[in-house]
XYZ file of C-alpha atoms in Angstrom:
324
model
C 28.364 -84.598 5.237
C 29.294 -81.232 6.778
C 29.076 -77.786 5.353
C 26.415 -75.032 5.353
C 24.197 -76.456 2.904
C 23.985 -79.853 4.386
C 23.296 -78.566 7.954
C 21.148 -75.552 7.054
C 17.512 -75.618 8.212
C 14.590 -73.713 6.467
C 12.166 -73.167 9.215
C 9.940 -70.847 7.176
C 9.655 -73.423 4.227
C 5.813 -73.796 4.439
C 5.114 -70.367 6.161
C 3.200 -69.194 3.340
C -0.358 -70.878 3.258
C -0.753 -69.737 -0.347
C 2.441 -71.446 -1.451
C 1.963 -73.679 -4.557
C 2.597 -77.310 -3.418
C 2.518 -80.234 -5.809
C 1.765 -83.584 -4.123
C 2.793 -86.334 -6.399
C 0.802 -89.420 -5.724
C -2.086 -87.674 -4.036
C -4.686 -90.517 -4.533
C -2.468 -93.152 -2.759
C -2.241 -93.998 0.847
C 0.525 -91.553 1.641
C -0.324 -88.835 -0.745
C -4.026 -88.517 0.449
C -2.808 -88.261 4.006
C -0.425 -85.486 3.217
C -3.198 -83.622 1.279
C -5.448 -84.101 4.201
C -2.967 -82.674 6.664
C -1.889 -79.623 4.330
C -5.724 -78.863 3.925
C -6.349 -79.061 7.694
C -3.388 -76.474 8.056
C -4.972 -74.193 5.858
C -2.943 -74.559 2.570
C -5.015 -73.263 -0.392
C -2.832 -73.847 -3.282
C -2.185 -77.634 -3.685
C -1.389 -78.770 -7.156
C -2.948 -82.384 -7.671
C -2.974 -84.433 -10.871
C -4.290 -87.999 -11.142
C -2.380 -90.613 -13.374
C -4.871 -90.043 -16.167
C -3.955 -86.296 -16.172
C -0.247 -86.689 -15.687
C 1.695 -89.884 -16.177
C 4.894 -89.343 -14.098
C 6.775 -92.017 -15.962
C 6.707 -89.895 -19.108
C 9.491 -87.140 -19.017
C 8.081 -84.851 -21.502
C 4.664 -84.794 -19.920
C 6.326 -84.165 -16.446
C 8.595 -81.335 -17.849
C 5.459 -79.646 -19.647
C 3.622 -79.846 -16.316
C 6.443 -78.214 -14.218
C 6.997 -75.554 -16.922
C 3.321 -74.499 -16.741
C 2.580 -74.929 -13.100
C 5.856 -73.977 -11.524
C 5.176 -75.397 -8.055
C 7.353 -73.909 -5.201
C 7.310 -77.137 -3.139
C 7.190 -80.864 -4.152
C 6.398 -83.785 -2.004
C 7.038 -86.881 -3.939
C 4.814 -89.632 -2.601
C 4.041 -91.318 -6.047
C 5.270 -94.771 -6.296
C 4.402 -98.294 -7.410
C 4.030 -100.318 -4.197
C 3.052 -103.707 -3.042
C 3.779 -106.729 -0.800
C 5.802 -109.778 -1.294
C 3.597 -111.399 -3.840
C 3.388 -108.415 -6.038
C 7.320 -107.749 -5.859
C 7.982 -111.381 -6.746
C 5.430 -111.238 -9.669
C 6.248 -107.728 -11.292
C 9.900 -106.955 -10.482
C 10.408 -105.112 -13.613
C 7.538 -102.805 -12.859
C 8.820 -102.224 -9.349
C 12.268 -101.010 -10.534
C 11.529 -99.413 -13.786
C 8.318 -97.445 -12.847
C 9.744 -96.115 -9.540
C 13.030 -94.952 -11.299
C 11.092 -93.389 -13.901
C 8.893 -91.451 -11.475
C 11.657 -90.310 -9.191
C 14.121 -89.362 -11.952
C 11.467 -87.406 -13.844
C 10.040 -85.435 -10.935
C 13.231 -84.781 -8.995
C 15.166 -83.474 -12.093
C 12.117 -81.367 -13.294
C 11.851 -79.960 -9.915
C 15.167 -78.615 -9.702
C 15.331 -77.277 -13.347
C 11.927 -75.530 -12.901
C 12.801 -73.717 -9.783
C 11.262 -75.660 -6.876
C 12.463 -74.386 -3.538
C 12.382 -77.643 -1.613
C 11.577 -81.270 -2.367
C 10.744 -84.092 -0.007
C 11.253 -87.618 -1.596
C 9.505 -90.478 0.330
C 11.137 -93.923 0.407
C 10.576 -96.952 2.527
C 12.143 -98.910 5.295
C 12.973 -101.765 2.876
C 15.909 -99.697 1.613
C 17.861 -101.348 4.570
C 19.953 -104.486 4.417
C 17.928 -107.663 5.353
C 20.022 -108.325 8.655
C 20.547 -104.637 9.573
C 21.204 -103.901 13.182
C 17.946 -103.337 15.135
C 16.596 -100.784 15.563
C 17.892 -99.439 12.069
C 19.764 -96.310 12.114
C 20.059 -94.167 8.922
C 23.839 -95.061 8.705
C 22.828 -98.725 7.934
C 22.019 -97.955 4.315
C 24.086 -99.869 1.880
C 26.010 -101.945 4.481
C 24.705 -105.269 3.389
C 22.316 -107.292 0.959
C 18.764 -106.393 0.745
C 15.823 -108.572 1.516
C 15.423 -110.461 -1.866
C 11.659 -110.267 -1.896
C 11.455 -106.579 -2.556
C 15.062 -105.549 -3.658
C 13.625 -104.125 -6.986
C 11.560 -101.590 -5.200
C 14.472 -101.138 -2.716
C 17.046 -100.368 -5.155
C 14.804 -97.782 -6.949
C 14.165 -96.055 -3.650
C 17.850 -96.030 -2.721
C 18.600 -94.497 -6.023
C 16.011 -91.589 -5.129
C 17.800 -90.837 -1.935
C 21.154 -90.722 -3.808
C 19.617 -88.623 -6.365
C 18.336 -86.083 -3.745
C 21.871 -86.063 -2.357
C 23.523 -85.613 -5.590
C 21.465 -82.573 -6.499
C 22.049 -81.062 -3.084
C 25.907 -81.598 -3.390
C 26.264 -80.525 -7.168
C 23.440 -77.827 -7.347
C 23.180 -76.707 -3.768
C 19.552 -77.548 -3.925
C 17.242 -78.305 -1.040
C 16.043 -81.813 -1.583
C 15.592 -84.099 1.377
C 14.295 -87.744 1.961
C 12.011 -89.273 4.534
C 12.019 -93.165 5.045
C 8.749 -94.228 6.593
C 8.210 -97.513 8.327
C 5.333 -99.907 7.548
C 2.241 -97.731 6.926
C -1.341 -98.222 7.241
C -4.614 -96.128 7.300
C -7.301 -94.829 4.949
C -6.957 -95.333 1.261
C -4.509 -98.365 1.787
C -4.626 -101.039 -0.797
C -6.877 -103.759 0.226
C -6.378 -106.059 -2.809
C -6.623 -109.705 -2.047
C -3.228 -110.578 -3.693
C -1.309 -107.361 -4.080
C -1.582 -105.858 -0.699
C 0.525 -105.402 2.521
C 0.344 -107.534 5.595
C -1.902 -105.225 7.595
C -4.671 -104.428 4.962
C -4.475 -107.954 3.704
C -5.288 -109.350 7.293
C -8.060 -106.861 7.819
C -9.714 -107.864 4.540
C -9.457 -111.606 5.092
C -10.904 -111.309 8.560
C -13.734 -109.141 7.477
C -14.572 -111.592 4.578
C -14.370 -114.538 7.005
C -16.532 -112.702 9.451
C -19.168 -112.056 6.674
C -19.083 -115.637 5.419
C -19.152 -117.152 8.840
C -15.882 -118.936 8.224
C -14.380 -121.416 10.974
C -10.896 -120.236 10.427
C -8.450 -117.885 8.591
C -5.027 -119.222 7.312
C -2.317 -116.622 7.405
C 1.121 -116.945 5.609
C 4.216 -117.651 7.543
C 4.992 -118.413 11.240
C 3.739 -115.196 12.679
C 7.112 -114.634 14.364
C 8.507 -111.661 12.340
C 8.591 -108.414 14.237
C 7.170 -105.227 12.447
C 6.699 -101.563 13.177
C 3.613 -99.738 12.076
C 2.885 -96.122 11.620
C -0.550 -94.509 10.977
C -0.422 -92.587 7.694
C -1.837 -89.426 9.351
C 1.073 -89.503 11.792
C 3.501 -89.851 8.639
C 1.630 -86.782 7.042
C 2.316 -84.790 10.251
C 6.017 -85.928 10.159
C 6.233 -84.944 6.480
C 5.069 -81.353 7.161
C 7.401 -81.220 10.091
C 10.420 -82.187 8.016
C 9.539 -79.780 5.183
C 9.467 -76.999 7.891
C 12.471 -78.157 10.037
C 14.897 -80.257 8.162
C 17.316 -79.526 5.332
C 20.113 -82.143 5.696
C 22.016 -84.372 3.405
C 21.075 -87.438 5.028
C 17.728 -89.168 4.743
C 15.484 -89.256 7.962
C 13.722 -92.428 9.368
C 10.012 -91.754 10.220
C 8.771 -94.460 12.540
C 6.581 -95.265 15.526
C 9.226 -96.906 17.565
C 7.119 -99.662 18.712
C 7.127 -103.227 17.228
C 4.651 -106.144 17.312
C 4.958 -109.669 15.926
C 2.897 -110.604 12.968
C 0.923 -112.848 15.270
C 0.170 -110.109 17.612
C -0.938 -108.021 14.897
C -3.293 -110.546 13.356
C -4.892 -111.015 16.866
C -5.345 -107.285 17.151
C -6.834 -106.941 13.698
C -9.023 -109.999 14.348
C -10.220 -108.306 17.534
C -11.091 -105.000 15.800
C -12.809 -106.660 12.825
C -14.678 -108.988 15.223
C -13.776 -112.383 13.740
C -14.502 -115.149 16.118
C -13.133 -118.095 14.344
C -9.588 -119.618 14.497
C -6.235 -118.255 13.248
C -4.064 -120.839 11.378
C -0.461 -120.320 10.339
C 0.929 -121.730 7.063
C 4.623 -121.987 7.908
C 5.397 -123.346 4.473
C 4.824 -119.729 3.083
C 7.670 -117.042 3.396
C 8.137 -114.837 6.360
C 10.120 -112.010 4.749
C 12.410 -109.895 6.977
C 12.727 -111.485 10.554
C 12.613 -108.123 12.285
C 12.321 -104.551 11.108
C 12.300 -101.687 13.583
C 13.691 -98.280 12.544
C 15.681 -96.087 14.709
C 13.738 -92.835 14.611
C 15.837 -90.996 17.189
C 17.177 -88.478 14.688
C 13.727 -87.201 14.009
C 12.757 -87.322 17.740
C 15.733 -85.207 18.270
C 14.384 -82.651 15.947
C 11.135 -82.542 17.940
C 8.765 -84.851 16.303
C 7.073 -87.989 17.566
C 3.779 -89.912 16.402
C 0.638 -89.599 18.337
C -1.789 -92.366 17.125
C -1.687 -95.801 18.854
C -1.834 -99.014 16.842
C -5.237 -99.900 18.296
C -6.858 -96.605 17.614
C -5.295 -96.592 14.106
C -6.821 -99.962 13.310
C -10.244 -98.896 14.506
C -9.889 -95.888 12.287
C -8.701 -97.997 9.273
C -11.477 -100.551 9.526
C -14.074 -97.905 9.797
C -12.688 -96.477 6.463
C -12.559 -99.953 4.933
C -16.241 -100.573 5.777
C -17.365 -97.205 4.313
C -15.076 -97.369 1.162
C -14.002 -100.839 -0.047
C -16.622 -102.560 -2.175
C -17.846 -105.667 -0.375
C-alpha cells in the first residue's frame, strides 16, 4: 500500500469555496448533515438532486447528470439503509440498490473528471467477531454479521472499487467508515429504523399514550458506539481536505454504551416514566461494535458532541419534524 499516490495528501482539496460539490443523498441523515456543514463553511456551489430528479440506480441518468454538471468533488452519502428487520425483509434491495448506486456514481465521477471522491460506508463491513476496538485492518478477516451481510457486502465492494480506481487510474477516491450514526433527519419509521431512533419514537409514543411499559428487543447487553451526524459531517470535510490514502478510514466516537444504557438515556431525554421490559427472545445482533478511530485521531480529528447532548438535539428535531 505504499507509493506516492497512496500516501499523498491534498490539503487544498476544498480550499475554493465556489468549487462545485455533488453531495449524493443530500436528504438523508448523513447527506443533510454534510450539506449543513458545507453551507456553514461558506461553500456556495453545492449540486443537490433528490431521487425524483436523479435516480442513482440508473446508469444512463447518472452519466447524463455528470456530463452536464461536471462536479469537481463528490461525497457519496446515498445508500439504502435500515436496521435488522429491514435487512432481513429486503435483502435483494440492500445488495442490489447499493451496488448500483456506488458503481454508477464512482465510475461516472472518474470518467467525467471529478478531482476527488469520498465514499461513505458503515461499520457493519467488519466481521461479526472482529477484534475490539475494530481496526481498519480487520476488513475481510472473518464472517460478517448475518443480519446485515447484504448491505455490508455492497459497502465492502464500494471500498474496493475506490481502491481499484486509485491503483489503476491514479485517481483520488477515498472511503470513510462511520460508526452507528444518529441525529436530525434520521429514519424514525416504526419497523425499518435503527436502534436509537426506534427507541426514541417508542418512548415518545408511550409517553404520549401514558403507557405503563415499553418492551425492547433483545437482552440489552450488546455494546454499541454512537456518533452524532454533525460530528461525522465535520470528519468528512476533514478527510476531504487532509487524506488521500488507499486504505479506508474509521470515523467513530471512541465511546461505547450497552443498549440498556442507551435505552435508559433515551428514556430520560424523552421523559418517559414507565418501565423498561427486555424481550430476550428477539435477536441482539452483533455483541460488541467499537471502532478503532486512532488513525483519524492521528491525522488530527476528534468528535465534539457528547451522547447526552446529541440525544437532546435529536429529540428536539423529532418533536419539530416527525408527524405525531
